[in-house]
Amino acid sequence: MDNPTVINRLRETHPEAIISAGEAQGDGFLVVRREALVSVAQFLRDDPALRYIFLENLCGVDYLGREPRFEVVYHLFSFANCHRVCLKVGVPEGDPTVPSLTGLWATANWPERETYDMFGITFTGHPSLQRILLPDDWEGHPLRKDVPLGAEEVAFSINRENVYAHKVFARE
Amino acid sequence: MAQNLTVPSPRDITEPALKGRTETMVLNMGPHHPSTHGVLRLVVELDGETVINVAPDIGFLHTGIEKQMESKSYQKVLTYTDRMDYLAPLSNNLSYVLAVEKLLQCEIPERAQVARVLLVELTRIGSHLVWLGTHALDLAAMSVFLYAFREREQILDIFELVSGARMMTSYFRIGGLAYDLPADLLPTVRQFLDLIPARIDEYEDLLTSNPLWMERTIGVGAVTADEAIAYGLSGANLRAAGVDYDMRKLQPYSGYETYNFDVPVGKNGDIYDRYLVRIAEMHQSVRLVWQAVERLESLGPGPYVTADRKIAPPPKREITHSMEALIHHFKLWTEGIRVPRGDVYSSIESPRGILGTYLVSDGSAKPYRVHFRAPSFVNLQALPHMAKGFLVADLVALIASMDPVLGEVDR
């Protein structure tokens, strides 16, 4: 199985679902319309010639300043053909929702929760879309590019008063 | 494909309980519980001693590694990878450097490739020894733990010899290795290889046909091949269910296609089969290390890092008389490696399963986004499905048999 075969097969069966497709560093990728994601993924999984039955990776990327701003990336693997294909879905900032793949693969559950936690992308149809790594009351989504990397100021004898003056301490 | 598989969240169990459902009891296990192998909290719904439902609650070790990586240069990111799966630091190093090298499209010298295979397979043995020891300890077989750690100590000594560090090795570099292999490495590894197969047999004498061990493990927490694939299980957890799937065979990296080794496969997908698969994997790793040792001996001394000066710094002695070398050295340490624009995914077979790295580069010296497909994180989702209907004591055995490393789960 090679990349052009997969891409052509999808172009034939789902002509309006594919925005663009190509090859990068030897790996094939398909940029898929959001609405068509589930049907494309299901086709890749169930088609007897393709059999991409293993959802290997799922993650989000924030391309701040680009339209659409977010991208959710899926890597599917086919044992039968020993081949991997990458699906990408653009997600606009104004409506950060993507259909969930938990109906097709149980394994999508936690990675989707993680992507929601880190990027604030909502997966519609997910059974329990809650924060997973961060506490429930956390504000914001830290892997977004407009969230700065935080740091804890270290208090030394020279700047102790300064640091302690604006530090919040837990009260008994 | 397996249908209707779910992954409950803690709230699914606690909310009905708080509303006053009284037929079942909700038990909070962890996060500080020795059998959870780190800081894993389990919300367990019990009927007597039978597990009705479990929901893992994770994130206690979350350190924002992926966010921090975006602010560091490519060389510095490497040291973070050690801290994810702290029982297999070299496997993490390898997954990351392979992704960067794929984007850079750089050639790795043969000697570095073989050294990587040697060290990664030793890592696999070391990691499986910790799994074996703690797994047996959780099922009240204390002595196996002591023996397993005795042998692991020798592997750590080898790592110390090679990199100067026992745990956080950070020994691989983009383009090869950090420095050359020490002269006394191969004799030390040979010594270890002479000893370990008999020692693995010794562990097997203690456990494999031990009636207590078999009673606790056979038939417990079985998953079928379809379920294992739907849950995205990988590593020994997947192979125990009868799926012959190993990245080293399917998508070989670092020259694995040129080595002779088998992929052990189980049948029933229960704890006992996972145990057998991992034990057999250790024997296969010994085979691989033997081949790597022989190759290194026949290769002799040679380059251990790529000659591309845009990726790896020049040797120190060159800097003293070559302006070119000095400039390369200065550029690498002040600016870092500039990686071409693009995104790449590469994955390896770590001791715990498929460890993937998704890397996005914007052409600068710092990664734009790094994501790790952590095998422990994905595997742990299947725990509720496995544990349903078994006893609390079996739950303890199940966690150990999945071999999660919480540093990798939470990253």
mmCIF file of N, CA and C in Angstrom, chain B residues 30-151:
data_model
loop_
_atom_site.group_PDB
_atom_site.id
_atom_site.type_symbol
_atom_site.label_atom_id
_atom_site.label_comp_id
_atom_site.label_asym_id
_atom_site.label_seq_id
_atom_site.Cartn_x
_atom_site.Cartn_y
_atom_site.Cartn_z
ATOM 1 N N GLY B 30 -5.861 5.269 46.019
ATOM 2 C CA GLY B 30 -4.820 6.175 45.566
ATOM 3 C C GLY B 30 -5.204 7.615 45.830
ATOM 4 N N PRO B 31 -4.508 8.644 45.344
ATOM 5 C CA PRO B 31 -3.324 8.534 44.505
ATOM 6 C C PRO B 31 -2.079 8.009 45.225
ATOM 7 N N HIS B 32 -2.075 8.050 46.574
ATOM 8 C CA HIS B 32 -0.871 7.579 47.255
ATOM 9 C C HIS B 32 -1.101 6.162 47.743
ATOM 10 N N HIS B 33 -0.944 5.232 46.837
ATOM 11 C CA HIS B 33 -1.162 3.837 47.180
ATOM 12 C C HIS B 33 -0.064 3.052 46.478
ATOM 13 N N PRO B 34 0.668 2.231 47.196
ATOM 14 C CA PRO B 34 1.837 1.590 46.579
ATOM 15 C C PRO B 34 1.497 0.751 45.353
ATOM 16 N N SER B 35 0.301 0.199 45.283
ATOM 17 C CA SER B 35 0.011 -0.696 44.167
ATOM 18 C C SER B 35 -0.369 0.066 42.911
ATOM 19 N N THR B 36 -0.501 1.403 42.977
ATOM 20 C CA THR B 36 -0.872 2.131 41.777
ATOM 21 C C THR B 36 0.351 2.565 40.971
ATOM 22 N N HIS B 37 1.532 2.163 41.399
ATOM 23 C CA HIS B 37 2.758 2.381 40.625
ATOM 24 C C HIS B 37 2.975 3.846 40.284
ATOM 25 N N GLY B 38 2.781 4.697 41.241
ATOM 26 C CA GLY B 38 2.949 6.121 40.991
ATOM 27 C C GLY B 38 1.802 6.854 41.651
ATOM 28 N N VAL B 39 1.361 7.926 41.042
ATOM 29 C CA VAL B 39 0.238 8.649 41.637
ATOM 30 C C VAL B 39 -0.973 8.546 40.720
ATOM 31 N N LEU B 40 -1.616 7.403 40.801
ATOM 32 C CA LEU B 40 -2.831 7.142 40.041
ATOM 33 C C LEU B 40 -3.965 7.014 41.030
ATOM 34 N N ARG B 41 -5.052 7.749 40.775
ATOM 35 C CA ARG B 41 -6.203 7.617 41.651
ATOM 36 C C ARG B 41 -7.266 6.827 40.917
ATOM 37 N N LEU B 42 -7.812 5.846 41.608
ATOM 38 C CA LEU B 42 -8.887 5.058 41.001
ATOM 39 C C LEU B 42 -10.150 5.246 41.822
ATOM 40 N N VAL B 43 -11.239 5.567 41.154
ATOM 41 C CA VAL B 43 -12.534 5.601 41.826
ATOM 42 C C VAL B 43 -13.201 4.266 41.511
ATOM 43 N N VAL B 44 -13.387 3.467 42.543
ATOM 44 C CA VAL B 44 -13.870 2.106 42.330
ATOM 45 C C VAL B 44 -15.279 1.958 42.894
ATOM 46 N N GLU B 45 -16.180 1.437 42.082
ATOM 47 C CA GLU B 45 -17.533 1.151 42.551
ATOM 48 C C GLU B 45 -17.606 -0.336 42.866
ATOM 49 N N LEU B 46 -17.976 -0.638 44.108
ATOM 50 C CA LEU B 46 -17.893 -2.019 44.568
ATOM 51 C C LEU B 46 -19.242 -2.566 44.998
ATOM 52 N N ASP B 47 -19.404 -3.838 44.736
ATOM 53 C CA ASP B 47 -20.518 -4.562 45.336
ATOM 54 C C ASP B 47 -19.867 -5.652 46.169
ATOM 55 N N GLY B 48 -19.799 -5.439 47.476
ATOM 56 C CA GLY B 48 -18.988 -6.334 48.297
ATOM 57 C C GLY B 48 -17.538 -6.166 47.915
ATOM 58 N N GLU B 49 -16.933 -7.243 47.420
ATOM 59 C CA GLU B 49 -15.546 -7.128 46.991
ATOM 60 C C GLU B 49 -15.426 -7.133 45.474
ATOM 61 N N THR B 50 -16.561 -7.190 44.789
ATOM 62 C CA THR B 50 -16.546 -7.270 43.331
ATOM 63 C C THR B 50 -16.562 -5.872 42.722
ATOM 64 N N VAL B 51 -15.702 -5.682 41.733
ATOM 65 C CA VAL B 51 -15.618 -4.385 41.071
ATOM 66 C C VAL B 51 -16.755 -4.275 40.061
ATOM 67 N N ILE B 52 -17.613 -3.261 40.247
ATOM 68 C CA ILE B 52 -18.690 -3.004 39.287
ATOM 69 C C ILE B 52 -18.170 -2.066 38.198
ATOM 70 N N ASN B 53 -17.408 -1.068 38.617
ATOM 71 C CA ASN B 53 -16.903 -0.075 37.679
ATOM 72 C C ASN B 53 -15.652 0.587 38.280
ATOM 73 N N VAL B 54 -14.754 0.995 37.427
ATOM 74 C CA VAL B 54 -13.556 1.723 37.875
ATOM 75 C C VAL B 54 -13.375 2.920 36.963
ATOM 76 N N ALA B 55 -12.905 4.017 37.523
ATOM 77 C CA ALA B 55 -12.546 5.150 36.675
ATOM 78 C C ALA B 55 -11.199 5.693 37.125
ATOM 79 N N PRO B 56 -10.197 5.615 36.269
ATOM 80 C CA PRO B 56 -8.907 6.189 36.631
ATOM 81 C C PRO B 56 -8.977 7.718 36.580
ATOM 82 N N ASP B 57 -8.368 8.346 37.562
ATOM 83 C CA ASP B 57 -8.281 9.803 37.597
ATOM 84 C C ASP B 57 -6.788 10.137 37.529
ATOM 85 N N ILE B 58 -6.384 10.803 36.461
ATOM 86 C CA ILE B 58 -4.956 11.022 36.264
ATOM 87 C C ILE B 58 -4.645 12.521 36.255
ATOM 88 N N GLY B 59 -3.393 12.843 36.144
ATOM 89 C CA GLY B 59 -2.990 14.242 36.045
ATOM 90 C C GLY B 59 -2.195 14.721 37.251
ATOM 91 N N PHE B 60 -1.983 13.850 38.232
ATOM 92 C CA PHE B 60 -1.265 14.279 39.433
ATOM 93 C C PHE B 60 0.212 14.551 39.164
ATOM 94 N N LEU B 61 0.747 13.961 38.104
ATOM 95 C CA LEU B 61 2.163 14.187 37.775
ATOM 96 C C LEU B 61 2.319 15.095 36.564
ATOM 97 N N HIS B 62 1.228 15.776 36.185
ATOM 98 C CA HIS B 62 1.307 16.605 34.976
ATOM 99 C C HIS B 62 2.278 17.758 35.189
ATOM 100 N N THR B 63 3.262 17.869 34.316
ATOM 101 C CA THR B 63 4.264 18.927 34.466
ATOM 102 C C THR B 63 4.318 19.823 33.233
ATOM 103 N N GLY B 64 3.370 19.659 32.332
ATOM 104 C CA GLY B 64 3.343 20.527 31.158
ATOM 105 C C GLY B 64 4.563 20.386 30.275
ATOM 106 N N ILE B 65 5.044 19.173 30.126
ATOM 107 C CA ILE B 65 6.269 18.951 29.356
ATOM 108 C C ILE B 65 6.103 19.440 27.920
ATOM 109 N N GLU B 66 4.926 19.177 27.328
ATOM 110 C CA GLU B 66 4.743 19.559 25.922
ATOM 111 C C GLU B 66 4.784 21.075 25.761
ATOM 112 N N LYS B 67 4.260 21.795 26.731
ATOM 113 C CA LYS B 67 4.295 23.262 26.665
ATOM 114 C C LYS B 67 5.722 23.766 26.850
ATOM 115 N N GLN B 68 6.414 23.197 27.813
ATOM 116 C CA GLN B 68 7.790 23.646 28.083
ATOM 117 C C GLN B 68 8.696 23.412 26.888
ATOM 118 N N MET B 69 8.427 22.321 26.161
ATOM 119 C CA MET B 69 9.276 21.989 25.019
ATOM 120 C C MET B 69 9.216 23.070 23.947
ATOM 121 N N GLU B 70 8.067 23.751 23.872
ATOM 122 C CA GLU B 70 7.929 24.769 22.825
ATOM 123 C C GLU B 70 8.841 25.963 23.072
ATOM 124 N N SER B 71 9.365 26.083 24.279
ATOM 125 C CA SER B 71 10.211 27.237 24.570
ATOM 126 C C SER B 71 11.692 26.875 24.623
ATOM 127 N N LYS B 72 12.020 25.642 24.267
ATOM 128 C CA LYS B 72 13.419 25.210 24.336
ATOM 129 C C LYS B 72 13.913 24.845 22.938
ATOM 130 N N SER B 73 15.238 24.918 22.768
ATOM 131 C CA SER B 73 15.778 24.536 21.466
ATOM 132 C C SER B 73 15.733 23.013 21.333
ATOM 133 N N TYR B 74 15.908 22.542 20.102
ATOM 134 C CA TYR B 74 15.741 21.108 19.842
ATOM 135 C C TYR B 74 16.654 20.228 20.704
ATOM 136 N N GLN B 75 17.883 20.699 20.942
ATOM 137 C CA GLN B 75 18.790 19.875 21.757
ATOM 138 C C GLN B 75 18.317 19.796 23.203
ATOM 139 N N LYS B 76 17.782 20.926 23.705
ATOM 140 C CA LYS B 76 17.382 20.957 25.119
ATOM 141 C C LYS B 76 16.115 20.145 25.366
ATOM 142 N N VAL B 77 15.258 20.074 24.345
ATOM 143 C CA VAL B 77 14.012 19.314 24.491
ATOM 144 C C VAL B 77 14.306 17.862 24.857
ATOM 145 N N LEU B 78 15.419 17.371 24.334
ATOM 146 C CA LEU B 78 15.784 15.972 24.540
ATOM 147 C C LEU B 78 15.787 15.576 26.012
ATOM 148 N N THR B 79 16.291 16.465 26.869
ATOM 149 C CA THR B 79 16.395 16.106 28.286
ATOM 150 C C THR B 79 15.016 15.961 28.931
ATOM 151 N N TYR B 80 14.010 16.638 28.368
ATOM 152 C CA TYR B 80 12.665 16.474 28.922
ATOM 153 C C TYR B 80 12.109 15.080 28.653
ATOM 154 N N THR B 81 12.521 14.516 27.498
ATOM 155 C CA THR B 81 11.921 13.234 27.129
ATOM 156 C C THR B 81 12.273 12.139 28.145
ATOM 157 N N ASP B 82 13.453 12.233 28.749
ATOM 158 C CA ASP B 82 13.830 11.260 29.791
ATOM 159 C C ASP B 82 12.806 11.208 30.911
ATOM 160 N N ARG B 83 12.241 12.366 31.205
ATOM 161 C CA ARG B 83 11.407 12.493 32.410
ATOM 162 C C ARG B 83 9.985 11.989 32.195
ATOM 163 N N MET B 84 9.650 11.576 30.996
ATOM 164 C CA MET B 84 8.293 11.037 30.800
ATOM 165 C C MET B 84 8.229 9.606 31.307
ATOM 166 N N ASP B 85 8.795 8.696 30.540
ATOM 167 C CA ASP B 85 8.838 7.312 30.981
ATOM 168 C C ASP B 85 10.193 7.105 31.641
ATOM 169 N N TYR B 86 10.219 7.321 32.951
ATOM 170 C CA TYR B 86 11.518 7.320 33.628
ATOM 171 C C TYR B 86 12.106 5.918 33.808
ATOM 172 N N LEU B 87 11.361 4.890 33.406
ATOM 173 C CA LEU B 87 11.952 3.553 33.455
ATOM 174 C C LEU B 87 12.595 3.193 32.123
ATOM 175 N N ALA B 88 12.322 3.965 31.083
ATOM 176 C CA ALA B 88 12.918 3.683 29.779
ATOM 177 C C ALA B 88 13.358 4.996 29.122
ATOM 178 N N PRO B 89 14.299 5.706 29.747
ATOM 179 C CA PRO B 89 14.669 7.025 29.217
ATOM 180 C C PRO B 89 15.233 6.960 27.802
ATOM 181 N N LEU B 90 15.984 5.918 27.494
ATOM 182 C CA LEU B 90 16.615 5.880 26.174
ATOM 183 C C LEU B 90 15.591 5.643 25.069
ATOM 184 N N SER B 91 14.535 4.908 25.366
ATOM 185 C CA SER B 91 13.485 4.723 24.360
ATOM 186 C C SER B 91 12.832 6.060 24.031
ATOM 187 N N ASN B 92 12.610 6.876 25.068
ATOM 188 C CA ASN B 92 12.016 8.196 24.839
ATOM 189 C C ASN B 92 12.944 9.069 24.008
ATOM 190 N N ASN B 93 14.228 9.047 24.367
ATOM 191 C CA ASN B 93 15.217 9.799 23.579
ATOM 192 C C ASN B 93 15.117 9.401 22.125
ATOM 193 N N LEU B 94 15.054 8.094 21.890
ATOM 194 C CA LEU B 94 15.085 7.587 20.517
ATOM 195 C C LEU B 94 13.854 8.051 19.743
ATOM 196 N N SER B 95 12.688 7.950 20.363
ATOM 197 C CA SER B 95 11.473 8.349 19.664
ATOM 198 C C SER B 95 11.573 9.803 19.229
ATOM 199 N N TYR B 96 12.080 10.645 20.112
ATOM 200 C CA TYR B 96 12.171 12.069 19.792
ATOM 201 C C TYR B 96 13.223 12.342 18.719
ATOM 202 N N VAL B 97 14.423 11.782 18.877
ATOM 203 C CA VAL B 97 15.467 12.100 17.888
ATOM 204 C C VAL B 97 15.090 11.549 16.515
ATOM 205 N N LEU B 98 14.395 10.419 16.476
ATOM 206 C CA LEU B 98 13.990 9.884 15.169
ATOM 207 C C LEU B 98 13.039 10.838 14.453
ATOM 208 N N ALA B 99 12.142 11.466 15.219
ATOM 209 C CA ALA B 99 11.209 12.414 14.598
ATOM 210 C C ALA B 99 11.970 13.613 14.032
ATOM 211 N N VAL B 100 12.909 14.153 14.822
ATOM 212 C CA VAL B 100 13.658 15.320 14.344
ATOM 213 C C VAL B 100 14.516 14.929 13.140
ATOM 214 N N GLU B 101 15.136 13.764 13.220
ATOM 215 C CA GLU B 101 15.990 13.320 12.113
ATOM 216 C C GLU B 101 15.168 13.094 10.836
ATOM 217 N N LYS B 102 13.928 12.659 11.012
ATOM 218 C CA LYS B 102 13.074 12.445 9.845
ATOM 219 C C LYS B 102 12.808 13.783 9.136
ATOM 220 N N LEU B 103 12.614 14.831 9.933
ATOM 221 C CA LEU B 103 12.403 16.157 9.331
ATOM 222 C C LEU B 103 13.692 16.692 8.717
ATOM 223 N N LEU B 104 14.801 16.465 9.394
ATOM 224 C CA LEU B 104 16.093 16.957 8.898
ATOM 225 C C LEU B 104 16.597 16.115 7.735
ATOM 226 N N GLN B 105 16.105 14.900 7.646
ATOM 227 C CA GLN B 105 16.560 13.924 6.642
ATOM 228 C C GLN B 105 18.073 13.741 6.709
ATOM 229 N N CYS B 106 18.591 13.508 7.912
ATOM 230 C CA CYS B 106 20.046 13.353 8.041
ATOM 231 C C CYS B 106 20.415 11.879 8.184
ATOM 232 N N GLU B 107 21.622 11.569 7.764
ATOM 233 C CA GLU B 107 22.139 10.204 7.800
ATOM 234 C C GLU B 107 22.806 9.957 9.145
ATOM 235 N N ILE B 108 22.550 8.783 9.706
ATOM 236 C CA ILE B 108 23.152 8.431 10.997
ATOM 237 C C ILE B 108 24.240 7.399 10.737
ATOM 238 N N PRO B 109 25.444 7.583 11.316
ATOM 239 C CA PRO B 109 26.486 6.579 11.113
ATOM 240 C C PRO B 109 26.066 5.211 11.657
ATOM 241 N N GLU B 110 26.573 4.180 11.004
ATOM 242 C CA GLU B 110 26.248 2.798 11.362
ATOM 243 C C GLU B 110 26.514 2.512 12.848
ATOM 244 N N ARG B 111 27.656 2.989 13.318
ATOM 245 C CA ARG B 111 28.041 2.723 14.704
ATOM 246 C C ARG B 111 27.013 3.279 15.690
ATOM 247 N N ALA B 112 26.499 4.464 15.381
ATOM 248 C CA ALA B 112 25.491 5.064 16.268
ATOM 249 C C ALA B 112 24.187 4.277 16.204
ATOM 250 N N GLN B 113 23.827 3.834 15.006
ATOM 251 C CA GLN B 113 22.592 3.049 14.853
ATOM 252 C C GLN B 113 22.648 1.788 15.708
ATOM 253 N N VAL B 114 23.774 1.076 15.613
ATOM 254 C CA VAL B 114 23.900 -0.188 16.353
ATOM 255 C C VAL B 114 23.922 0.085 17.855
ATOM 256 N N ALA B 115 24.637 1.142 18.246
ATOM 257 C CA ALA B 115 24.697 1.477 19.669
ATOM 258 C C ALA B 115 23.299 1.804 20.192
ATOM 259 N N ARG B 116 22.502 2.469 19.363
ATOM 260 C CA ARG B 116 21.136 2.798 19.788
ATOM 261 C C ARG B 116 20.324 1.533 20.024
ATOM 262 N N VAL B 117 20.423 0.586 19.088
ATOM 263 C CA VAL B 117 19.673 -0.663 19.256
ATOM 264 C C VAL B 117 20.130 -1.375 20.528
ATOM 265 N N LEU B 118 21.436 -1.424 20.728
ATOM 266 C CA LEU B 118 21.982 -2.103 21.910
ATOM 267 C C LEU B 118 21.406 -1.498 23.189
ATOM 268 N N LEU B 119 21.461 -0.157 23.271
ATOM 269 C CA LEU B 119 21.044 0.492 24.508
ATOM 270 C C LEU B 119 19.531 0.438 24.699
ATOM 271 N N VAL B 120 18.791 0.548 23.604
ATOM 272 C CA VAL B 120 17.338 0.525 23.735
ATOM 273 C C VAL B 120 16.864 -0.867 24.159
ATOM 274 N N GLU B 121 17.531 -1.893 23.666
ATOM 275 C CA GLU B 121 17.131 -3.251 24.073
ATOM 276 C C GLU B 121 17.521 -3.517 25.524
ATOM 277 N N LEU B 122 18.650 -2.982 25.950
ATOM 278 C CA LEU B 122 18.990 -3.105 27.375
ATOM 279 C C LEU B 122 17.944 -2.379 28.220
ATOM 280 N N THR B 123 17.493 -1.223 27.717
ATOM 281 C CA THR B 123 16.438 -0.486 28.413
ATOM 282 C C THR B 123 15.186 -1.339 28.555
ATOM 283 N N ARG B 124 14.867 -2.066 27.471
ATOM 284 C CA ARG B 124 13.668 -2.910 27.505
ATOM 285 C C ARG B 124 13.803 -3.970 28.597
ATOM 286 N N ILE B 125 14.986 -4.591 28.665
ATOM 287 C CA ILE B 125 15.179 -5.612 29.705
ATOM 288 C C ILE B 125 15.045 -4.959 31.084
ATOM 289 N N GLY B 126 15.681 -3.816 31.239
ATOM 290 C CA GLY B 126 15.649 -3.141 32.540
ATOM 291 C C GLY B 126 14.238 -2.758 32.940
ATOM 292 N N SER B 127 13.487 -2.251 31.980
ATOM 293 C CA SER B 127 12.117 -1.831 32.269
ATOM 294 C C SER B 127 11.240 -3.035 32.603
ATOM 295 N N HIS B 128 11.425 -4.128 31.856
ATOM 296 C CA HIS B 128 10.634 -5.330 32.137
ATOM 297 C C HIS B 128 11.011 -5.923 33.501
ATOM 298 N N LEU B 129 12.266 -5.731 33.906
ATOM 299 C CA LEU B 129 12.660 -6.247 35.222
ATOM 300 C C LEU B 129 11.932 -5.487 36.334
ATOM 301 N N VAL B 130 11.786 -4.180 36.166
ATOM 302 C CA VAL B 130 11.034 -3.413 37.169
ATOM 303 C C VAL B 130 9.576 -3.853 37.168
ATOM 304 N N TRP B 131 9.024 -4.040 35.964
ATOM 305 C CA TRP B 131 7.639 -4.519 35.886
ATOM 306 C C TRP B 131 7.501 -5.849 36.607
ATOM 307 N N LEU B 132 8.419 -6.784 36.310
ATOM 308 C CA LEU B 132 8.318 -8.123 36.889
ATOM 309 C C LEU B 132 8.412 -8.055 38.410
ATOM 310 N N GLY B 133 9.392 -7.295 38.889
ATOM 311 C CA GLY B 133 9.602 -7.200 40.328
ATOM 312 C C GLY B 133 8.393 -6.622 41.035
ATOM 313 N N THR B 134 7.878 -5.501 40.523
ATOM 314 C CA THR B 134 6.767 -4.849 41.215
ATOM 315 C C THR B 134 5.470 -5.637 41.043
ATOM 316 N N HIS B 135 5.309 -6.260 39.900
ATOM 317 C CA HIS B 135 4.123 -7.081 39.658
ATOM 318 C C HIS B 135 4.088 -8.227 40.673
ATOM 319 N N ALA B 136 5.216 -8.900 40.820
ATOM 320 C CA ALA B 136 5.276 -10.012 41.766
ATOM 321 C C ALA B 136 5.081 -9.509 43.193
ATOM 322 N N LEU B 137 5.642 -8.345 43.459
ATOM 323 C CA LEU B 137 5.509 -7.759 44.798
ATOM 324 C C LEU B 137 4.042 -7.472 45.109
ATOM 325 N N ASP B 138 3.315 -6.962 44.116
ATOM 326 C CA ASP B 138 1.893 -6.672 44.310
ATOM 327 C C ASP B 138 1.104 -7.940 44.593
ATOM 328 N N LEU B 139 1.585 -9.074 44.077
ATOM 329 C CA LEU B 139 0.906 -10.339 44.353
ATOM 330 C C LEU B 139 1.607 -11.095 45.486
ATOM 331 N N ALA B 140 2.343 -10.332 46.305
ATOM 332 C CA ALA B 140 2.944 -10.858 47.535
ATOM 333 C C ALA B 140 4.066 -11.855 47.305
ATOM 334 N N ALA B 141 4.777 -11.767 46.174
ATOM 335 C CA ALA B 141 5.972 -12.584 45.981
ATOM 336 C C ALA B 141 7.187 -11.669 46.090
ATOM 337 N N MET B 142 7.670 -11.505 47.284
ATOM 338 C CA MET B 142 8.679 -10.483 47.558
ATOM 339 C C MET B 142 10.029 -10.784 46.929
ATOM 340 N N SER B 143 10.404 -12.062 46.911
ATOM 341 C CA SER B 143 11.789 -12.363 46.527
ATOM 342 C C SER B 143 12.074 -12.017 45.070
ATOM 343 N N VAL B 144 11.078 -12.163 44.182
ATOM 344 C CA VAL B 144 11.300 -11.848 42.768
ATOM 345 C C VAL B 144 11.737 -10.396 42.626
ATOM 346 N N PHE B 145 11.127 -9.543 43.417
ATOM 347 C CA PHE B 145 11.449 -8.122 43.376
ATOM 348 C C PHE B 145 12.937 -7.903 43.651
ATOM 349 N N LEU B 146 13.437 -8.586 44.672
ATOM 350 C CA LEU B 146 14.854 -8.404 45.034
ATOM 351 C C LEU B 146 15.766 -8.901 43.923
ATOM 352 N N TYR B 147 15.427 -10.064 43.340
ATOM 353 C CA TYR B 147 16.264 -10.605 42.266
ATOM 354 C C TYR B 147 16.237 -9.698 41.041
ATOM 355 N N ALA B 148 15.025 -9.240 40.678
ATOM 356 C CA ALA B 148 14.895 -8.424 39.466
ATOM 357 C C ALA B 148 15.686 -7.129 39.608
ATOM 358 N N PHE B 149 15.641 -6.549 40.777
ATOM 359 C CA PHE B 149 16.371 -5.289 40.958
ATOM 360 C C PHE B 149 17.875 -5.512 41.008
ATOM 361 N N ARG B 150 18.288 -6.706 41.431
ATOM 362 C CA ARG B 150 19.714 -7.023 41.415
ATOM 363 C C ARG B 150 20.239 -6.978 39.978
ATOM 364 N N GLU B 151 19.491 -7.560 39.055
ATOM 365 C CA GLU B 151 19.944 -7.570 37.659
ATOM 366 C C GLU B 151 19.796 -6.202 37.007
#
